[in-house]
Amino acid sequence: DQKQQKFFQGPEGAEGITCLAVNSTKRYLAVAERCLEGAIVTVFDLVTTKKRKTLSTTVALPECDAPEFVCVAFSSDNKFLLTQTGPSPSGKHDWTLIYWMWDKARPMNTIQVSNSQGSPVRECSFNP
């Protein structure tokens, strides 16, 4: 059992970590951070300790003003990533779910989600 720590540099302009996810093989770490220009997720390779990709709402939805992701999740095959935005200043992009092919930094689809009570949606996951 090794007792080591590694530090990963966050992107410029980030205001803090909002959520984390580790993939099923424990090779990749997704770190979501709040940023006024748009929510950011950085995927790190835990074996090489290198940054693999940076995903941003400014790429997926250029008009999206949500500053943070409240949840992030890897698919079981580790090819895709789900991100869930929180509230946006305009209210137009509250609780937007973004489905990414993360290794290409390509958003595959987006949808605004809510429930019948209008409550915040703060968790997302894949099945299986």
Short mmCIF file of N, CA and C in Angstrom, two decimals:
data_model
loop_
_atom_site.label_atom_id
_atom_site.label_comp_id
_atom_site.label_asym_id
_atom_site.label_seq_id
_atom_site.Cartn_x
_atom_site.Cartn_y
_atom_site.Cartn_z
N ASP A 1 0.84 -1.19 0.00
CA ASP A 1 0.00 0.00 0.00
C ASP A 1 0.88 1.24 0.00
N GLN A 2 0.77 2.04 -1.07
CA GLN A 2 1.57 3.26 -1.17
C GLN A 2 0.80 4.43 -0.59
N LYS A 3 1.49 5.27 0.12
CA LYS A 3 0.87 6.47 0.68
C LYS A 3 1.50 7.67 0.01
N GLN A 4 0.95 8.03 -1.17
CA GLN A 4 1.46 9.15 -1.95
C GLN A 4 0.33 10.07 -2.32
N GLN A 5 0.68 11.31 -2.54
CA GLN A 5 -0.27 12.31 -3.03
C GLN A 5 0.25 12.90 -4.32
N LYS A 6 -0.66 13.21 -5.21
CA LYS A 6 -0.33 13.92 -6.44
C LYS A 6 -1.23 15.14 -6.52
N PHE A 7 -0.71 16.22 -7.01
CA PHE A 7 -1.49 17.45 -7.19
C PHE A 7 -1.65 17.72 -8.67
N PHE A 8 -2.88 18.09 -9.07
CA PHE A 8 -3.17 18.41 -10.45
C PHE A 8 -3.48 19.90 -10.55
N GLN A 9 -2.89 20.54 -11.53
CA GLN A 9 -3.11 21.97 -11.74
C GLN A 9 -4.46 22.18 -12.40
N GLY A 10 -5.28 23.05 -11.83
CA GLY A 10 -6.57 23.40 -12.42
C GLY A 10 -6.42 24.46 -13.48
N PRO A 11 -7.46 24.68 -14.27
CA PRO A 11 -7.40 25.69 -15.34
C PRO A 11 -7.43 27.12 -14.77
N GLU A 12 -6.88 28.06 -15.53
CA GLU A 12 -6.92 29.47 -15.16
C GLU A 12 -8.36 29.94 -15.09
N GLY A 13 -8.67 30.74 -14.11
CA GLY A 13 -10.01 31.31 -13.99
C GLY A 13 -11.01 30.44 -13.26
N ALA A 14 -10.61 29.22 -12.90
CA ALA A 14 -11.51 28.34 -12.17
C ALA A 14 -11.64 28.82 -10.73
N GLU A 15 -12.86 28.70 -10.19
CA GLU A 15 -13.14 29.21 -8.85
C GLU A 15 -13.24 28.12 -7.80
N GLY A 16 -13.17 26.87 -8.19
CA GLY A 16 -13.23 25.79 -7.22
C GLY A 16 -13.88 24.54 -7.79
N ILE A 17 -13.58 23.42 -7.18
CA ILE A 17 -14.11 22.12 -7.61
C ILE A 17 -15.56 21.99 -7.15
N THR A 18 -16.43 21.54 -8.07
CA THR A 18 -17.85 21.34 -7.74
C THR A 18 -18.22 19.87 -7.62
N CYS A 19 -17.55 18.99 -8.36
CA CYS A 19 -17.81 17.55 -8.25
C CYS A 19 -16.68 16.78 -8.93
N LEU A 20 -16.61 15.48 -8.63
CA LEU A 20 -15.57 14.59 -9.14
C LEU A 20 -16.18 13.27 -9.57
N ALA A 21 -15.50 12.57 -10.47
CA ALA A 21 -15.87 11.19 -10.82
C ALA A 21 -14.61 10.43 -11.21
N VAL A 22 -14.57 9.16 -10.84
CA VAL A 22 -13.49 8.26 -11.24
C VAL A 22 -14.13 7.17 -12.09
N ASN A 23 -13.48 6.80 -13.20
CA ASN A 23 -14.09 5.78 -14.06
C ASN A 23 -13.97 4.40 -13.42
N SER A 24 -14.61 3.41 -14.03
CA SER A 24 -14.71 2.07 -13.44
C SER A 24 -13.37 1.36 -13.29
N THR A 25 -12.39 1.67 -14.14
CA THR A 25 -11.07 1.05 -14.04
C THR A 25 -10.12 1.85 -13.15
N LYS A 26 -10.61 2.96 -12.64
CA LYS A 26 -9.83 3.86 -11.78
C LYS A 26 -8.62 4.45 -12.50
N ARG A 27 -8.73 4.56 -13.82
CA ARG A 27 -7.64 5.16 -14.59
C ARG A 27 -7.85 6.65 -14.79
N TYR A 28 -9.11 7.08 -14.95
CA TYR A 28 -9.38 8.49 -15.26
C TYR A 28 -10.17 9.17 -14.14
N LEU A 29 -9.82 10.41 -13.91
CA LEU A 29 -10.48 11.25 -12.93
C LEU A 29 -11.05 12.46 -13.65
N ALA A 30 -12.35 12.71 -13.50
CA ALA A 30 -12.99 13.90 -14.06
C ALA A 30 -13.20 14.89 -12.92
N VAL A 31 -12.70 16.09 -13.09
CA VAL A 31 -12.81 17.14 -12.08
C VAL A 31 -13.60 18.30 -12.68
N ALA A 32 -14.78 18.57 -12.12
CA ALA A 32 -15.61 19.68 -12.59
C ALA A 32 -15.31 20.91 -11.74
N GLU A 33 -15.18 22.06 -12.40
CA GLU A 33 -14.86 23.30 -11.70
C GLU A 33 -15.77 24.42 -12.14
N ARG A 34 -16.07 25.30 -11.19
CA ARG A 34 -16.88 26.48 -11.45
C ARG A 34 -16.01 27.53 -12.13
N CYS A 35 -16.58 28.15 -13.18
CA CYS A 35 -15.86 29.19 -13.91
C CYS A 35 -16.90 30.14 -14.49
N LEU A 36 -16.72 31.43 -14.31
CA LEU A 36 -17.71 32.40 -14.78
C LEU A 36 -17.89 32.36 -16.29
N GLU A 37 -16.85 32.00 -17.05
CA GLU A 37 -16.96 31.92 -18.51
C GLU A 37 -17.73 30.69 -18.96
N GLY A 38 -17.91 29.73 -18.09
CA GLY A 38 -18.62 28.50 -18.41
C GLY A 38 -18.05 27.34 -17.62
N ALA A 39 -18.91 26.39 -17.27
CA ALA A 39 -18.49 25.23 -16.49
C ALA A 39 -17.42 24.44 -17.23
N ILE A 40 -16.49 23.87 -16.47
CA ILE A 40 -15.35 23.15 -17.04
C ILE A 40 -15.22 21.78 -16.36
N VAL A 41 -14.90 20.75 -17.17
CA VAL A 41 -14.50 19.45 -16.64
C VAL A 41 -13.15 19.10 -17.24
N THR A 42 -12.21 18.74 -16.40
CA THR A 42 -10.90 18.30 -16.87
C THR A 42 -10.77 16.83 -16.53
N VAL A 43 -10.37 16.03 -17.53
CA VAL A 43 -10.17 14.60 -17.33
C VAL A 43 -8.66 14.34 -17.25
N PHE A 44 -8.25 13.74 -16.13
CA PHE A 44 -6.85 13.42 -15.90
C PHE A 44 -6.64 11.92 -15.98
N ASP A 45 -5.47 11.51 -16.51
CA ASP A 45 -5.05 10.12 -16.51
C ASP A 45 -4.32 9.89 -15.19
N LEU A 46 -4.83 9.01 -14.34
CA LEU A 46 -4.24 8.79 -13.03
C LEU A 46 -2.98 7.93 -13.07
N VAL A 47 -2.74 7.24 -14.19
CA VAL A 47 -1.53 6.43 -14.32
C VAL A 47 -0.35 7.32 -14.72
N THR A 48 -0.55 8.15 -15.75
CA THR A 48 0.53 9.03 -16.22
C THR A 48 0.52 10.37 -15.50
N THR A 49 -0.54 10.67 -14.76
CA THR A 49 -0.77 11.95 -14.07
C THR A 49 -0.77 13.14 -15.03
N LYS A 50 -1.21 12.90 -16.24
CA LYS A 50 -1.30 13.96 -17.26
C LYS A 50 -2.76 14.34 -17.50
N LYS A 51 -2.96 15.58 -17.92
CA LYS A 51 -4.29 16.03 -18.32
C LYS A 51 -4.61 15.43 -19.68
N ARG A 52 -5.79 14.80 -19.82
CA ARG A 52 -6.20 14.21 -21.10
C ARG A 52 -7.06 15.14 -21.93
N LYS A 53 -8.13 15.69 -21.32
CA LYS A 53 -9.05 16.55 -22.06
C LYS A 53 -9.67 17.57 -21.13
N THR A 54 -10.07 18.69 -21.71
CA THR A 54 -10.86 19.69 -21.00
C THR A 54 -12.16 19.89 -21.77
N LEU A 55 -13.28 19.76 -21.07
CA LEU A 55 -14.61 19.91 -21.66
C LEU A 55 -15.25 21.15 -21.05
N SER A 56 -15.93 21.92 -21.87
CA SER A 56 -16.51 23.17 -21.38
C SER A 56 -17.89 23.42 -21.98
N THR A 57 -18.75 24.08 -21.20
CA THR A 57 -20.06 24.45 -21.74
C THR A 57 -19.92 25.42 -22.90
N THR A 58 -18.85 26.18 -22.95
CA THR A 58 -18.66 27.12 -24.07
C THR A 58 -18.45 26.39 -25.38
N VAL A 59 -18.02 25.12 -25.32
CA VAL A 59 -17.89 24.29 -26.52
C VAL A 59 -19.21 23.59 -26.83
N ALA A 60 -19.83 22.99 -25.81
CA ALA A 60 -21.05 22.22 -26.00
C ALA A 60 -22.23 23.10 -26.38
N LEU A 61 -22.40 24.19 -25.67
CA LEU A 61 -23.51 25.13 -25.88
C LEU A 61 -22.95 26.55 -25.75
N PRO A 62 -22.48 27.14 -26.84
CA PRO A 62 -21.85 28.46 -26.74
C PRO A 62 -22.72 29.51 -26.05
N GLU A 63 -24.04 29.37 -26.14
CA GLU A 63 -24.94 30.34 -25.51
C GLU A 63 -25.21 30.04 -24.03
N CYS A 64 -24.71 28.90 -23.54
CA CYS A 64 -24.97 28.48 -22.16
C CYS A 64 -24.20 29.35 -21.18
N ASP A 65 -24.90 29.87 -20.19
CA ASP A 65 -24.26 30.73 -19.18
C ASP A 65 -24.17 30.06 -17.82
N ALA A 66 -24.35 28.75 -17.75
CA ALA A 66 -24.24 28.03 -16.47
C ALA A 66 -22.77 27.99 -16.06
N PRO A 67 -22.45 28.49 -14.87
CA PRO A 67 -21.05 28.57 -14.45
C PRO A 67 -20.50 27.29 -13.82
N GLU A 68 -21.36 26.27 -13.60
CA GLU A 68 -20.86 25.08 -12.93
C GLU A 68 -21.61 23.82 -13.32
N PHE A 69 -20.89 22.69 -13.18
CA PHE A 69 -21.51 21.38 -13.26
C PHE A 69 -21.73 20.91 -11.84
N VAL A 70 -22.90 20.32 -11.58
CA VAL A 70 -23.20 19.82 -10.23
C VAL A 70 -23.00 18.32 -10.14
N CYS A 71 -22.85 17.65 -11.29
CA CYS A 71 -22.61 16.21 -11.29
C CYS A 71 -21.87 15.82 -12.56
N VAL A 72 -21.03 14.82 -12.45
CA VAL A 72 -20.31 14.27 -13.59
C VAL A 72 -20.22 12.76 -13.39
N ALA A 73 -20.36 11.98 -14.50
CA ALA A 73 -20.33 10.52 -14.40
C ALA A 73 -19.77 9.92 -15.68
N PHE A 74 -18.95 8.86 -15.52
CA PHE A 74 -18.43 8.09 -16.65
C PHE A 74 -19.40 6.97 -16.99
N SER A 75 -19.46 6.60 -18.28
CA SER A 75 -20.23 5.43 -18.70
C SER A 75 -19.47 4.17 -18.29
N SER A 76 -20.15 3.03 -18.29
CA SER A 76 -19.51 1.78 -17.85
C SER A 76 -18.38 1.35 -18.78
N ASP A 77 -18.45 1.74 -20.07
CA ASP A 77 -17.37 1.41 -21.00
C ASP A 77 -16.29 2.50 -21.05
N ASN A 78 -16.47 3.56 -20.26
CA ASN A 78 -15.52 4.65 -20.10
C ASN A 78 -15.33 5.52 -21.34
N LYS A 79 -16.21 5.38 -22.33
CA LYS A 79 -16.09 6.17 -23.56
C LYS A 79 -16.85 7.49 -23.48
N PHE A 80 -17.84 7.55 -22.59
CA PHE A 80 -18.71 8.72 -22.53
C PHE A 80 -18.73 9.32 -21.13
N LEU A 81 -19.15 10.57 -21.07
CA LEU A 81 -19.24 11.29 -19.81
C LEU A 81 -20.55 12.06 -19.81
N LEU A 82 -21.23 12.06 -18.68
CA LEU A 82 -22.42 12.89 -18.49
C LEU A 82 -22.05 14.04 -17.57
N THR A 83 -22.51 15.23 -17.91
CA THR A 83 -22.35 16.37 -17.01
C THR A 83 -23.71 17.02 -16.83
N GLN A 84 -23.95 17.51 -15.65
CA GLN A 84 -25.22 18.16 -15.31
C GLN A 84 -24.90 19.58 -14.83
N THR A 85 -25.40 20.59 -15.57
CA THR A 85 -25.17 21.96 -15.11
C THR A 85 -26.09 22.28 -13.95
N GLY A 86 -25.71 23.28 -13.21
CA GLY A 86 -26.56 23.80 -12.14
C GLY A 86 -27.38 24.95 -12.67
N PRO A 87 -27.83 25.82 -11.79
CA PRO A 87 -28.61 26.97 -12.23
C PRO A 87 -27.74 27.95 -13.01
N SER A 88 -28.35 28.62 -13.98
CA SER A 88 -27.64 29.62 -14.78
C SER A 88 -28.20 31.00 -14.46
N PRO A 89 -27.39 32.04 -14.58
CA PRO A 89 -27.87 33.39 -14.27
C PRO A 89 -29.10 33.80 -15.07
N SER A 90 -29.18 33.39 -16.33
CA SER A 90 -30.32 33.76 -17.17
C SER A 90 -31.54 32.87 -16.90
N GLY A 91 -31.32 31.68 -16.33
CA GLY A 91 -32.39 30.72 -16.13
C GLY A 91 -32.70 29.90 -17.37
N LYS A 92 -32.08 30.23 -18.50
CA LYS A 92 -32.36 29.52 -19.76
C LYS A 92 -31.66 28.17 -19.85
N HIS A 93 -30.60 27.99 -19.09
CA HIS A 93 -29.82 26.75 -19.18
C HIS A 93 -29.69 26.05 -17.85
N ASP A 94 -30.69 26.25 -16.98
CA ASP A 94 -30.71 25.55 -15.70
C ASP A 94 -30.80 24.05 -15.94
N TRP A 95 -30.02 23.28 -15.20
CA TRP A 95 -30.13 21.83 -15.18
C TRP A 95 -30.07 21.19 -16.57
N THR A 96 -29.03 21.54 -17.32
CA THR A 96 -28.83 20.98 -18.66
C THR A 96 -27.90 19.78 -18.57
N LEU A 97 -28.35 18.65 -19.09
CA LEU A 97 -27.58 17.42 -19.13
C LEU A 97 -26.82 17.39 -20.46
N ILE A 98 -25.51 17.17 -20.40
CA ILE A 98 -24.68 17.11 -21.62
C ILE A 98 -24.02 15.74 -21.68
N TYR A 99 -24.18 15.07 -22.82
CA TYR A 99 -23.62 13.74 -23.08
C TYR A 99 -22.41 13.91 -23.97
N TRP A 100 -21.22 13.56 -23.47
CA TRP A 100 -19.96 13.80 -24.16
C TRP A 100 -19.28 12.52 -24.62
N MET A 101 -18.63 12.57 -25.77
CA MET A 101 -17.59 11.61 -26.13
C MET A 101 -16.31 12.30 -25.65
N TRP A 102 -15.93 12.01 -24.41
CA TRP A 102 -14.95 12.85 -23.74
C TRP A 102 -13.56 12.81 -24.35
N ASP A 103 -13.14 11.66 -24.89
CA ASP A 103 -11.78 11.59 -25.45
C ASP A 103 -11.62 12.43 -26.71
N LYS A 104 -12.72 12.82 -27.32
CA LYS A 104 -12.71 13.72 -28.49
C LYS A 104 -13.16 15.13 -28.09
N ALA A 105 -13.55 15.31 -26.83
CA ALA A 105 -14.08 16.58 -26.32
C ALA A 105 -15.28 17.03 -27.15
N ARG A 106 -16.10 16.04 -27.57
CA ARG A 106 -17.24 16.32 -28.44
C ARG A 106 -18.56 16.09 -27.69
N PRO A 107 -19.39 17.13 -27.61
CA PRO A 107 -20.73 16.91 -27.04
C PRO A 107 -21.59 16.14 -28.04
N MET A 108 -22.21 15.05 -27.60
CA MET A 108 -23.04 14.23 -28.48
C MET A 108 -24.49 14.68 -28.45
N ASN A 109 -24.95 15.14 -27.28
CA ASN A 109 -26.33 15.58 -27.15
C ASN A 109 -26.49 16.39 -25.87
N THR A 110 -27.52 17.23 -25.85
CA THR A 110 -27.85 17.99 -24.65
C THR A 110 -29.36 18.00 -24.48
N ILE A 111 -29.79 18.11 -23.23
CA ILE A 111 -31.22 18.24 -22.94
C ILE A 111 -31.38 18.94 -21.60
N GLN A 112 -32.36 19.80 -21.53
CA GLN A 112 -32.67 20.44 -20.26
C GLN A 112 -33.58 19.52 -19.48
N VAL A 113 -33.23 19.24 -18.24
CA VAL A 113 -33.99 18.29 -17.44
C VAL A 113 -34.59 18.98 -16.22
N SER A 114 -35.69 18.45 -15.78
CA SER A 114 -36.33 18.91 -14.55
C SER A 114 -37.27 17.81 -14.10
N ASN A 115 -37.98 18.06 -13.03
CA ASN A 115 -38.97 17.09 -12.58
C ASN A 115 -40.30 17.82 -12.38
N SER A 116 -41.32 17.07 -12.08
CA SER A 116 -42.67 17.66 -12.01
C SER A 116 -42.80 18.70 -10.90
N GLN A 117 -41.96 18.63 -9.87
CA GLN A 117 -42.02 19.60 -8.80
C GLN A 117 -41.15 20.83 -9.09
N GLY A 118 -40.39 20.79 -10.18
CA GLY A 118 -39.49 21.89 -10.50
C GLY A 118 -38.28 21.95 -9.58
N SER A 119 -37.99 20.87 -8.90
CA SER A 119 -36.84 20.81 -7.99
C SER A 119 -35.54 20.66 -8.77
N PRO A 120 -34.44 21.09 -8.19
CA PRO A 120 -33.15 20.92 -8.86
C PRO A 120 -32.81 19.45 -9.08
N VAL A 121 -32.13 19.16 -10.18
CA VAL A 121 -31.65 17.81 -10.47
C VAL A 121 -30.14 17.87 -10.24
N ARG A 122 -29.67 17.19 -9.21
CA ARG A 122 -28.27 17.32 -8.81
C ARG A 122 -27.44 16.05 -9.00
N GLU A 123 -28.03 15.03 -9.62
CA GLU A 123 -27.27 13.80 -9.83
C GLU A 123 -27.64 13.20 -11.18
N CYS A 124 -26.64 12.64 -11.85
CA CYS A 124 -26.86 11.95 -13.12
C CYS A 124 -26.00 10.69 -13.12
N SER A 125 -26.45 9.69 -13.87
CA SER A 125 -25.69 8.45 -13.97
C SER A 125 -26.08 7.71 -15.24
N PHE A 126 -25.25 6.75 -15.62
CA PHE A 126 -25.52 5.88 -16.75
C PHE A 126 -26.16 4.59 -16.24
N ASN A 127 -26.93 3.94 -17.12
CA ASN A 127 -27.48 2.63 -16.81
C ASN A 127 -27.24 1.73 -18.01
N PRO A 128 -26.47 0.74 -17.94
CA PRO A 128 -25.60 0.28 -16.86
C PRO A 128 -24.34 1.08 -16.80
#
